[in-house]
Amino acid sequence: MDLPKEAPDYAKAFLEALKEAGVSIVAALPESLLGSVYRLLRQQNEIRYVQVTNEAELPGICVGAYLGGKKAVMIMENSGLRQGLEPIARFAYSHHLPVTMIMAFRGEWGERNWWGHNHAQTMEPILNALRIPYRFVREIAEIKPAIKRALLHADGSQWPVALAMTGNCVEVPAYAKD
Amino acid sequence: MQRIDLIKAIAPLVTSEDLCISSIGGLWDDWWNHRPPGDNTFFPGILGSITTTALGLALALPHRRIVAFETDGSVLMNTGAMCTLGCERPPNLTVLVIDNGIYENIGGPPTHTSRNTDLAKMAEGGGCINVATVRDVSAGLAAFKRMLEDREMGYIVAKIEPGKHPWAWKDRKPTDGVEDKYRFMRHVEKLEGIVIHPGAPQN
C-alpha cells in the first residue's frame, strides 16, 4: 500500500495495521483527532471505506460484514460511543455479536475544549458498565498488535471490544504541543 | 394489502442462497413461516439496525443477493442510514420496507408515516435509486421481482393495512437472538465455503 509521504507516522501505521490484520471494511464517522486516518482511507481502494452520518449506523455495518465473513472495524471519536451504544449493546447482549470499535480519545489530560471533557469522563464508565473490554493505545509501535488482538478478542469472545487512541496515536492539537 | 399476503407472494422468489435480514414485529413470524428452507435469515432485534446490517452483509458478499425486510418504525429510528445506503448503492441489496403506519406490537400508536412522512421520498432524497411505493400485492410482487433480479440496489416501500396474522404459538418463531446468529452464521459458512467463527480451539 503506497501511502502519501506527508501522512503522519501514526496514520500510516494505522492503515498498515488494518491491512495486516486482514480488515477489508472500515465504517467511520470522521472527526479531527484521527483526521489523517480518514483521509488515507478515502485515498485508497484496498479497504472498503464507508462513511456514515451517525455512529448508530456503525455497529450494524460491522456486524453485517462479520456475518459475511469479513473483518471490519468501526472508527469514531469517543463521543460517538453514546450515539452508537444502543445497537452495540443489543448486538452484544441479545445476539453475542462482536464489534471492534476504535475511538479517538477526546478529553485527554490537557484538553482545553470545554465540550471535550464529557467524552473522556463518560467513556470508561460506559464501557465498564457494559462489560466491554478496552485498551488505550498511546504509542505508534502499539497500533499493529492492538488492532490485531482487538479483532481476535472480539471474535473469540463474541463480544464487542474497544481501543482508545491517544498520545502519539492521534493528531496533536496545537495547544497540546510542548 | 395485508403484510402476510405480500410475504406469501414474494417468498417463492427468495431462495436459500439469498441472505436476508429481518426487522421485528409481526413480520418475524410471517417470514419465519414462509422463508425458504434453511437459515438464510438473521433476525436482529434492533430497530434502526436492519438496513445497516444488510448493507454490511451486501458489501461483504457482493456476489450474493441480500434482502433487508425493514419496517417503518425501524427506518424512522435511523434515517441517516438511508443516506449512507444512497451513497454506497450496493447493487446486490434490495430493501423492502413494510410500512403499516403504526407501532403495531405495542398497541398501535401511529408512526410518522401515517401523518406527513414519506419514506420513499426520503430514500430518494438520500440518494437511493430504484425507489418504489407499492400499495397492493401485485405491484409489490412485480417491484420486488424486478429489484431482486436487476443487479442494482432497490428500495420498496410497501404500504400495508395494520393487522397481524394470528399464528398459533407452535408456529411462531421459536429461536432467540443467539441461536439466530449461529444458525445464520453456519448457513453463510456453508454457502460460501468459509469459516467465520471457529468453535474449535485455535493454536
Tab-separated table of C-alpha atoms in Angstrom:
chain	number	residue	atom	x	y	z
A	1	MET	CA	0.000	0.000	0.000
A	2	ASP	CA	1.546	3.292	-1.085
A	3	LEU	CA	0.705	5.981	1.412
A	4	PRO	CA	1.257	9.678	0.850
A	5	LYS	CA	4.565	10.745	2.383
A	6	GLU	CA	3.015	13.682	4.134
A	7	ALA	CA	0.774	11.474	6.222
A	8	PRO	CA	1.819	11.366	9.867
A	9	ASP	CA	3.512	8.190	11.057
A	10	TYR	CA	0.668	7.164	13.330
A	11	ALA	CA	-1.807	7.297	10.444
A	12	LYS	CA	0.430	5.272	8.149
A	13	ALA	CA	0.923	2.718	10.899
A	14	PHE	CA	-2.838	2.657	11.461
A	15	LEU	CA	-3.598	1.788	7.847
A	16	GLU	CA	-0.817	-0.766	7.671
A	17	ALA	CA	-2.199	-2.337	10.835
A	18	LEU	CA	-5.684	-2.606	9.365
A	19	LYS	CA	-4.305	-4.245	6.261
A	20	GLU	CA	-2.053	-6.668	8.098
A	21	ALA	CA	-4.936	-7.663	10.357
A	22	GLY	CA	-6.989	-8.519	7.277
A	23	VAL	CA	-9.558	-5.765	7.682
A	24	SER	CA	-11.462	-5.284	4.444
A	25	ILE	CA	-14.284	-2.953	5.553
A	26	VAL	CA	-13.995	0.185	7.689
A	27	ALA	CA	-17.084	2.142	8.695
A	28	ALA	CA	-16.496	5.504	10.290
A	29	LEU	CA	-17.768	8.900	11.225
A	30	PRO	CA	-14.825	11.259	10.717
A	31	GLU	CA	-13.608	13.579	13.446
A	32	SER	CA	-10.454	15.595	13.942
A	33	LEU	CA	-8.184	13.524	16.178
A	34	LEU	CA	-7.786	10.713	13.642
A	35	GLY	CA	-8.174	13.055	10.695
A	36	SER	CA	-5.258	11.681	8.699
A	37	VAL	CA	-6.572	8.141	9.082
A	38	TYR	CA	-9.889	9.026	7.451
A	39	ARG	CA	-8.073	10.924	4.718
A	40	LEU	CA	-5.835	7.964	3.936
A	41	LEU	CA	-8.826	5.643	3.941
A	42	ARG	CA	-10.575	7.872	1.408
A	43	GLN	CA	-7.488	7.879	-0.802
A	44	GLN	CA	-7.079	4.120	-1.152
A	45	ASN	CA	-9.112	1.233	-2.543
A	46	GLU	CA	-7.817	-1.868	-0.802
A	47	ILE	CA	-10.126	-1.421	2.182
A	48	ARG	CA	-13.789	-0.547	1.582
A	49	TYR	CA	-14.353	2.706	3.445
A	50	VAL	CA	-17.945	3.520	4.388
A	51	GLN	CA	-18.612	6.946	5.822
A	52	VAL	CA	-21.814	7.235	7.845
A	53	THR	CA	-23.963	10.071	9.156
A	54	ASN	CA	-24.335	8.884	12.730
A	55	GLU	CA	-22.395	6.472	14.926
A	56	ALA	CA	-25.530	4.366	15.420
A	57	GLU	CA	-25.052	3.151	11.834
A	58	LEU	CA	-21.612	1.725	12.521
A	59	PRO	CA	-22.361	-1.432	14.560
A	60	GLY	CA	-24.834	-2.799	12.025
A	61	ILE	CA	-22.443	-2.342	9.129
A	62	CYS	CA	-19.657	-4.102	11.032
A	63	VAL	CA	-21.915	-6.931	12.197
A	64	GLY	CA	-23.244	-7.450	8.691
A	65	ALA	CA	-19.711	-7.584	7.346
A	66	TYR	CA	-18.707	-10.025	10.084
A	67	LEU	CA	-21.631	-12.318	9.292
A	68	GLY	CA	-20.473	-12.201	5.688
A	69	GLY	CA	-17.072	-13.486	6.728
A	70	LYS	CA	-15.166	-10.212	6.514
A	71	LYS	CA	-13.122	-8.400	9.124
A	72	ALA	CA	-14.499	-4.946	9.795
A	73	VAL	CA	-13.832	-2.171	12.278
A	74	MET	CA	-15.720	0.976	13.189
A	75	ILE	CA	-13.855	4.214	13.860
A	76	MET	CA	-15.187	7.296	15.604
A	77	GLU	CA	-14.499	9.742	18.385
A	78	ASN	CA	-15.276	8.535	21.905
A	79	SER	CA	-18.245	10.916	21.855
A	80	GLY	CA	-19.781	8.519	19.353
A	81	LEU	CA	-19.839	5.753	21.914
A	82	ARG	CA	-23.006	7.223	23.355
A	83	GLN	CA	-24.653	7.516	19.933
A	84	GLY	CA	-23.672	4.012	18.918
A	85	LEU	CA	-24.336	2.360	22.224
A	86	GLU	CA	-27.892	1.132	21.674
A	87	PRO	CA	-27.077	-1.137	18.729
A	88	ILE	CA	-23.730	-2.092	20.261
A	89	ALA	CA	-25.464	-3.195	23.462
A	90	ARG	CA	-28.227	-5.024	21.663
A	91	PHE	CA	-25.903	-6.865	19.291
A	92	ALA	CA	-23.831	-7.881	22.321
A	93	TYR	CA	-26.487	-8.806	24.843
A	94	SER	CA	-29.186	-10.131	22.505
A	95	HIS	CA	-27.011	-11.845	19.907
A	96	HIS	CA	-23.472	-12.211	21.325
A	97	LEU	CA	-22.091	-10.497	18.241
A	98	PRO	CA	-18.651	-8.922	18.141
A	99	VAL	CA	-17.891	-5.376	17.085
A	100	THR	CA	-14.392	-3.929	17.037
A	101	MET	CA	-14.513	-0.216	17.708
A	102	ILE	CA	-11.585	2.151	17.528
A	103	MET	CA	-12.124	5.515	19.151
A	104	ALA	CA	-10.150	8.715	19.254
A	105	PHE	CA	-9.870	9.596	22.922
A	106	ARG	CA	-11.164	13.152	23.139
A	107	GLY	CA	-10.674	14.687	26.587
A	108	GLU	CA	-7.087	13.584	27.217
A	109	TRP	CA	-5.108	15.214	30.011
A	110	GLY	CA	-4.658	18.829	28.933
A	111	GLU	CA	-7.911	19.050	26.960
A	112	ARG	CA	-8.696	22.723	26.544
A	113	ASN	CA	-12.101	22.422	24.881
A	114	TRP	CA	-14.910	22.553	27.407
A	115	TRP	CA	-17.048	20.322	25.201
A	116	GLY	CA	-14.453	17.573	25.043
A	117	HIS	CA	-14.254	16.619	28.694
A	118	ASN	CA	-17.572	14.837	28.928
A	119	HIS	CA	-16.407	12.354	26.298
A	120	ALA	CA	-13.478	11.240	28.444
A	121	GLN	CA	-15.449	11.368	31.651
A	122	THR	CA	-18.173	9.046	30.404
A	123	MET	CA	-16.270	6.659	28.113
A	124	GLU	CA	-14.737	4.308	30.652
A	125	PRO	CA	-17.767	4.139	32.965
A	126	ILE	CA	-19.940	3.255	29.968
A	127	LEU	CA	-17.553	0.588	28.700
A	128	ASN	CA	-17.228	-0.878	32.179
A	129	ALA	CA	-20.988	-0.847	32.715
A	130	LEU	CA	-21.456	-2.839	29.521
A	131	ARG	CA	-18.525	-5.176	30.305
A	132	ILE	CA	-16.822	-4.189	27.050
A	133	PRO	CA	-13.059	-4.830	27.245
A	134	TYR	CA	-10.903	-1.912	26.164
A	135	ARG	CA	-7.306	-0.816	25.925
A	136	PHE	CA	-5.651	2.561	25.488
A	137	VAL	CA	-3.176	2.814	22.617
A	138	ARG	CA	-0.612	5.541	23.187
A	139	GLU	CA	2.491	4.654	21.113
A	140	ILE	CA	2.779	4.042	17.376
A	141	ALA	CA	4.501	0.720	17.925
A	142	GLU	CA	1.438	-0.474	19.823
A	143	ILE	CA	-1.011	0.128	16.977
A	144	LYS	CA	-0.456	-3.047	14.945
A	145	PRO	CA	-0.597	-5.528	17.836
A	146	ALA	CA	-3.502	-3.661	19.410
A	147	ILE	CA	-5.682	-3.829	16.297
A	148	LYS	CA	-4.749	-7.416	15.547
A	149	ARG	CA	-5.522	-8.537	19.096
A	150	ALA	CA	-8.718	-6.499	19.273
A	151	LEU	CA	-10.110	-8.393	16.293
A	152	LEU	CA	-9.034	-11.725	17.753
A	153	HIS	CA	-10.502	-10.846	21.146
A	154	ALA	CA	-13.810	-9.773	19.637
A	155	ASP	CA	-14.148	-12.919	17.568
A	156	GLY	CA	-13.022	-15.217	20.358
A	157	SER	CA	-15.358	-13.687	22.916
A	158	GLN	CA	-18.226	-12.948	20.508
A	159	TRP	CA	-18.482	-9.619	22.244
A	160	PRO	CA	-17.566	-6.001	21.470
A	161	VAL	CA	-14.111	-4.642	22.189
A	162	ALA	CA	-12.749	-1.114	22.096
A	163	LEU	CA	-9.455	0.654	21.509
A	164	ALA	CA	-8.999	4.254	22.651
A	165	MET	CA	-6.351	6.027	20.603
A	166	THR	CA	-4.409	8.783	22.314
A	167	GLY	CA	-0.851	10.023	22.954
A	168	ASN	CA	1.255	9.644	19.835
A	169	CYS	CA	-1.533	7.803	18.022
A	170	VAL	CA	-3.708	10.832	17.252
A	171	GLU	CA	-3.265	14.225	15.648
A	172	VAL	CA	-1.694	16.567	18.177
A	173	PRO	CA	-3.898	19.600	18.832
A	174	ALA	CA	-1.890	22.798	18.529
A	175	TYR	CA	-2.477	23.735	22.131
A	176	ALA	CA	-1.159	20.408	23.354
A	177	LYS	CA	2.200	20.648	21.593
A	178	ASP	CA	5.013	21.070	24.090
B	1	MET	CA	-52.857	-5.134	1.395
B	2	GLN	CA	-52.089	-7.241	4.456
B	3	ARG	CA	-48.480	-7.977	5.340
B	4	ILE	CA	-48.989	-11.738	5.281
B	5	ASP	CA	-50.348	-11.605	1.735
B	6	LEU	CA	-47.331	-9.676	0.467
B	7	ILE	CA	-44.933	-12.005	2.256
B	8	LYS	CA	-46.664	-15.070	0.808
B	9	ALA	CA	-46.440	-13.581	-2.672
B	10	ILE	CA	-42.755	-12.683	-2.633
B	11	ALA	CA	-41.450	-15.633	-0.628
B	12	PRO	CA	-41.140	-18.006	-3.620
B	13	LEU	CA	-38.741	-15.524	-5.251
B	14	VAL	CA	-36.249	-15.797	-2.394
B	15	THR	CA	-34.022	-18.871	-2.333
B	16	SER	CA	-31.871	-20.418	0.380
B	17	GLU	CA	-28.872	-18.957	-1.419
B	18	ASP	CA	-30.121	-15.425	-0.876
B	19	LEU	CA	-29.429	-13.856	2.508
B	20	CYS	CA	-31.995	-11.839	4.438
B	21	ILE	CA	-32.027	-9.505	7.415
B	22	SER	CA	-35.439	-9.105	9.039
B	23	SER	CA	-36.848	-6.419	11.282
B	24	ILE	CA	-39.056	-7.232	14.264
B	25	GLY	CA	-42.782	-7.328	14.890
B	26	GLY	CA	-45.381	-9.466	13.190
B	27	LEU	CA	-43.006	-9.692	10.245
B	28	TRP	CA	-40.854	-12.150	12.192
B	29	ASP	CA	-43.498	-14.870	12.333
B	30	ASP	CA	-44.791	-14.178	8.829
B	31	TRP	CA	-41.336	-14.548	7.287
B	32	TRP	CA	-40.341	-17.410	9.588
B	33	ASN	CA	-43.227	-19.439	8.199
B	34	HIS	CA	-42.668	-18.549	4.556
B	35	ARG	CA	-38.901	-18.232	4.255
B	36	PRO	CA	-37.024	-20.757	2.125
B	37	PRO	CA	-35.665	-23.909	3.781
B	38	GLY	CA	-32.586	-23.438	5.930
B	39	ASP	CA	-31.323	-20.494	7.883
B	40	ASN	CA	-30.837	-17.773	5.306
B	41	THR	CA	-32.330	-15.077	7.538
B	42	PHE	CA	-30.869	-13.219	10.506
B	43	PHE	CA	-33.417	-11.557	12.784
B	44	PRO	CA	-31.744	-8.717	14.702
B	45	GLY	CA	-33.977	-7.474	17.477
B	46	ILE	CA	-32.712	-3.969	16.895
B	47	LEU	CA	-34.853	-1.222	15.411
B	48	GLY	CA	-32.672	1.038	13.310
B	49	SER	CA	-30.017	-1.577	12.535
B	50	ILE	CA	-31.710	-3.642	9.823
B	51	THR	CA	-30.632	-1.627	6.786
B	52	THR	CA	-27.146	-1.115	8.224
B	53	THR	CA	-26.653	-4.830	8.909
B	54	ALA	CA	-27.875	-5.666	5.420
B	55	LEU	CA	-25.542	-3.037	3.984
B	56	GLY	CA	-22.530	-4.551	5.742
B	57	LEU	CA	-23.544	-8.004	4.530
B	58	ALA	CA	-24.047	-6.753	0.981
B	59	LEU	CA	-20.600	-5.148	0.925
B	60	ALA	CA	-19.024	-8.297	2.339
B	61	LEU	CA	-20.688	-10.608	-0.188
B	62	PRO	CA	-21.149	-8.592	-3.390
B	63	HIS	CA	-21.839	-11.705	-5.457
B	64	ARG	CA	-24.855	-12.699	-3.354
B	65	ARG	CA	-28.379	-11.270	-3.301
B	66	ILE	CA	-29.208	-9.616	0.010
B	67	VAL	CA	-32.706	-8.624	1.158
B	68	ALA	CA	-33.494	-6.305	4.055
B	69	PHE	CA	-37.012	-6.656	5.439
B	70	GLU	CA	-37.473	-3.294	7.076
B	71	THR	CA	-40.352	-1.650	8.932
B	72	ASP	CA	-41.387	1.982	9.155
B	73	GLY	CA	-40.602	2.134	12.868
B	74	SER	CA	-37.114	0.774	12.287
B	75	VAL	CA	-36.312	3.038	9.342
B	76	LEU	CA	-37.510	6.104	11.233
B	77	MET	CA	-35.201	5.288	14.120
B	78	ASN	CA	-32.061	5.629	11.987
B	79	THR	CA	-32.869	7.776	8.961
B	80	GLY	CA	-29.235	8.638	8.269
B	81	ALA	CA	-28.769	5.052	7.132
B	82	MET	CA	-30.837	5.921	4.053
B	83	CYS	CA	-28.205	8.480	3.095
B	84	THR	CA	-25.341	6.050	3.647
B	85	LEU	CA	-27.223	3.496	1.572
B	86	GLY	CA	-27.796	6.130	-1.077
B	87	CYS	CA	-24.076	6.847	-1.214
B	88	GLU	CA	-22.954	3.207	-1.308
B	89	ARG	CA	-25.777	1.841	-3.519
B	90	PRO	CA	-24.763	-1.829	-3.237
B	91	PRO	CA	-26.122	-3.444	-6.418
B	92	ASN	CA	-26.918	-6.720	-4.646
B	93	LEU	CA	-29.169	-5.217	-1.950
B	94	THR	CA	-32.950	-4.907	-2.044
B	95	VAL	CA	-34.701	-3.165	0.838
B	96	LEU	CA	-38.393	-3.878	1.397
B	97	VAL	CA	-39.963	-1.571	3.965
B	98	ILE	CA	-43.195	-2.929	5.403
B	99	ASP	CA	-44.957	0.318	6.273
B	100	ASN	CA	-48.134	-0.085	8.306
B	101	GLY	CA	-48.018	3.417	9.767
B	102	ILE	CA	-48.188	2.243	13.356
B	103	TYR	CA	-46.124	0.693	16.123
B	104	GLU	CA	-48.257	-2.407	15.994
B	105	ASN	CA	-46.513	-4.544	18.587
B	106	ILE	CA	-47.014	-2.027	21.359
B	107	GLY	CA	-50.666	-1.405	20.727
B	108	GLY	CA	-50.749	0.719	17.622
B	109	PRO	CA	-49.757	4.328	18.203
B	110	PRO	CA	-49.116	5.982	14.827
B	111	THR	CA	-45.674	6.357	13.310
B	112	HIS	CA	-44.880	9.499	11.365
B	113	THR	CA	-45.605	7.699	8.079
B	114	SER	CA	-49.297	7.765	8.956
B	115	ARG	CA	-49.076	11.547	9.047
B	116	ASN	CA	-46.750	13.560	6.779
B	117	THR	CA	-43.606	11.452	6.374
B	118	ASP	CA	-42.919	9.686	3.071
B	119	LEU	CA	-40.127	7.123	3.354
B	120	ALA	CA	-39.793	6.691	-0.401
B	121	LYS	CA	-39.180	10.396	-0.897
B	122	MET	CA	-36.691	10.329	1.953
B	123	ALA	CA	-34.862	7.403	0.378
B	124	GLU	CA	-34.724	9.173	-2.978
B	125	GLY	CA	-33.526	12.339	-1.322
B	126	GLY	CA	-30.847	10.299	0.415
B	127	GLY	CA	-29.520	9.098	-2.908
B	128	CYS	CA	-31.187	5.702	-3.176
B	129	ILE	CA	-32.090	4.523	-6.657
B	130	ASN	CA	-34.893	2.294	-7.927
B	131	VAL	CA	-37.267	3.523	-5.242
B	132	ALA	CA	-40.911	2.490	-5.453
B	133	THR	CA	-44.015	2.754	-3.335
B	134	VAL	CA	-46.477	-0.114	-3.711
B	135	ARG	CA	-49.999	-0.364	-2.357
B	136	ASP	CA	-51.198	-3.794	-3.482
B	137	VAL	CA	-49.789	-7.289	-3.693
B	138	SER	CA	-49.421	-7.449	-7.457
B	139	ALA	CA	-47.457	-4.204	-7.581
B	140	GLY	CA	-45.366	-5.330	-4.613
B	141	LEU	CA	-44.584	-8.654	-6.224
B	142	ALA	CA	-43.639	-7.025	-9.536
B	143	ALA	CA	-41.383	-4.443	-7.892
B	144	PHE	CA	-39.715	-6.996	-5.641
B	145	LYS	CA	-39.048	-9.378	-8.537
B	146	ARG	CA	-37.613	-6.592	-10.666
B	147	MET	CA	-35.352	-5.240	-7.956
B	148	LEU	CA	-34.191	-8.647	-6.781
B	149	GLU	CA	-33.060	-9.546	-10.283
B	150	ASP	CA	-31.789	-6.269	-11.725
B	151	ARG	CA	-28.328	-6.175	-10.104
B	152	GLU	CA	-28.942	-2.670	-8.829
B	153	MET	CA	-29.946	-1.577	-5.385
B	154	GLY	CA	-33.666	-1.325	-4.863
B	155	TYR	CA	-35.840	0.297	-2.229
B	156	ILE	CA	-39.520	-0.601	-1.955
B	157	VAL	CA	-41.943	0.981	0.471
B	158	ALA	CA	-44.954	-1.295	0.803
B	159	LYS	CA	-47.932	0.488	2.312
B	160	ILE	CA	-49.927	-2.158	4.153
B	161	GLU	CA	-53.003	-2.239	6.346
B	162	PRO	CA	-52.494	-2.799	10.049
B	163	GLY	CA	-53.156	-6.305	11.271
B	164	LYS	CA	-51.202	-9.353	12.371
B	165	HIS	CA	-51.723	-12.862	11.141
B	166	PRO	CA	-52.864	-14.931	14.152
B	167	TRP	CA	-50.098	-17.505	14.186
B	168	ALA	CA	-50.588	-20.372	16.634
B	169	TRP	CA	-47.965	-20.463	19.357
B	170	LYS	CA	-46.419	-23.601	17.857
B	171	ASP	CA	-45.911	-21.810	14.552
B	172	ARG	CA	-44.286	-18.698	15.923
B	173	LYS	CA	-40.545	-18.177	15.524
B	174	PRO	CA	-39.119	-20.233	18.410
B	175	THR	CA	-35.483	-19.136	18.336
B	176	ASP	CA	-33.717	-16.479	20.384
B	177	GLY	CA	-31.146	-13.963	19.245
B	178	VAL	CA	-28.055	-16.025	19.948
B	179	GLU	CA	-29.459	-19.116	18.245
B	180	ASP	CA	-30.464	-16.950	15.269
B	181	LYS	CA	-26.910	-15.696	14.981
B	182	TYR	CA	-25.296	-19.123	14.987
B	183	ARG	CA	-27.820	-20.629	12.602
B	184	PHE	CA	-27.354	-17.774	10.144
B	185	MET	CA	-23.573	-17.761	10.537
B	186	ARG	CA	-23.291	-21.502	9.878
B	187	HIS	CA	-25.600	-21.132	6.873
B	188	VAL	CA	-23.311	-18.462	5.415
B	189	GLU	CA	-20.262	-20.597	6.148
B	190	LYS	CA	-21.760	-23.496	4.171
B	191	LEU	CA	-22.877	-21.279	1.303
B	192	GLU	CA	-19.550	-19.518	0.988
B	193	GLY	CA	-17.290	-22.396	1.997
B	194	ILE	CA	-15.664	-20.283	4.688
B	195	VAL	CA	-15.173	-20.285	8.444
B	196	ILE	CA	-16.460	-17.140	10.132
B	197	HIS	CA	-16.166	-18.135	13.767
B	198	PRO	CA	-14.252	-21.319	14.565
B	199	GLY	CA	-15.586	-23.054	17.645
B	200	ALA	CA	-12.626	-25.406	17.838
B	201	PRO	CA	-9.580	-24.390	19.916
B	202	GLN	CA	-7.083	-22.320	17.978
B	203	ASN	CA	-3.369	-22.734	18.466
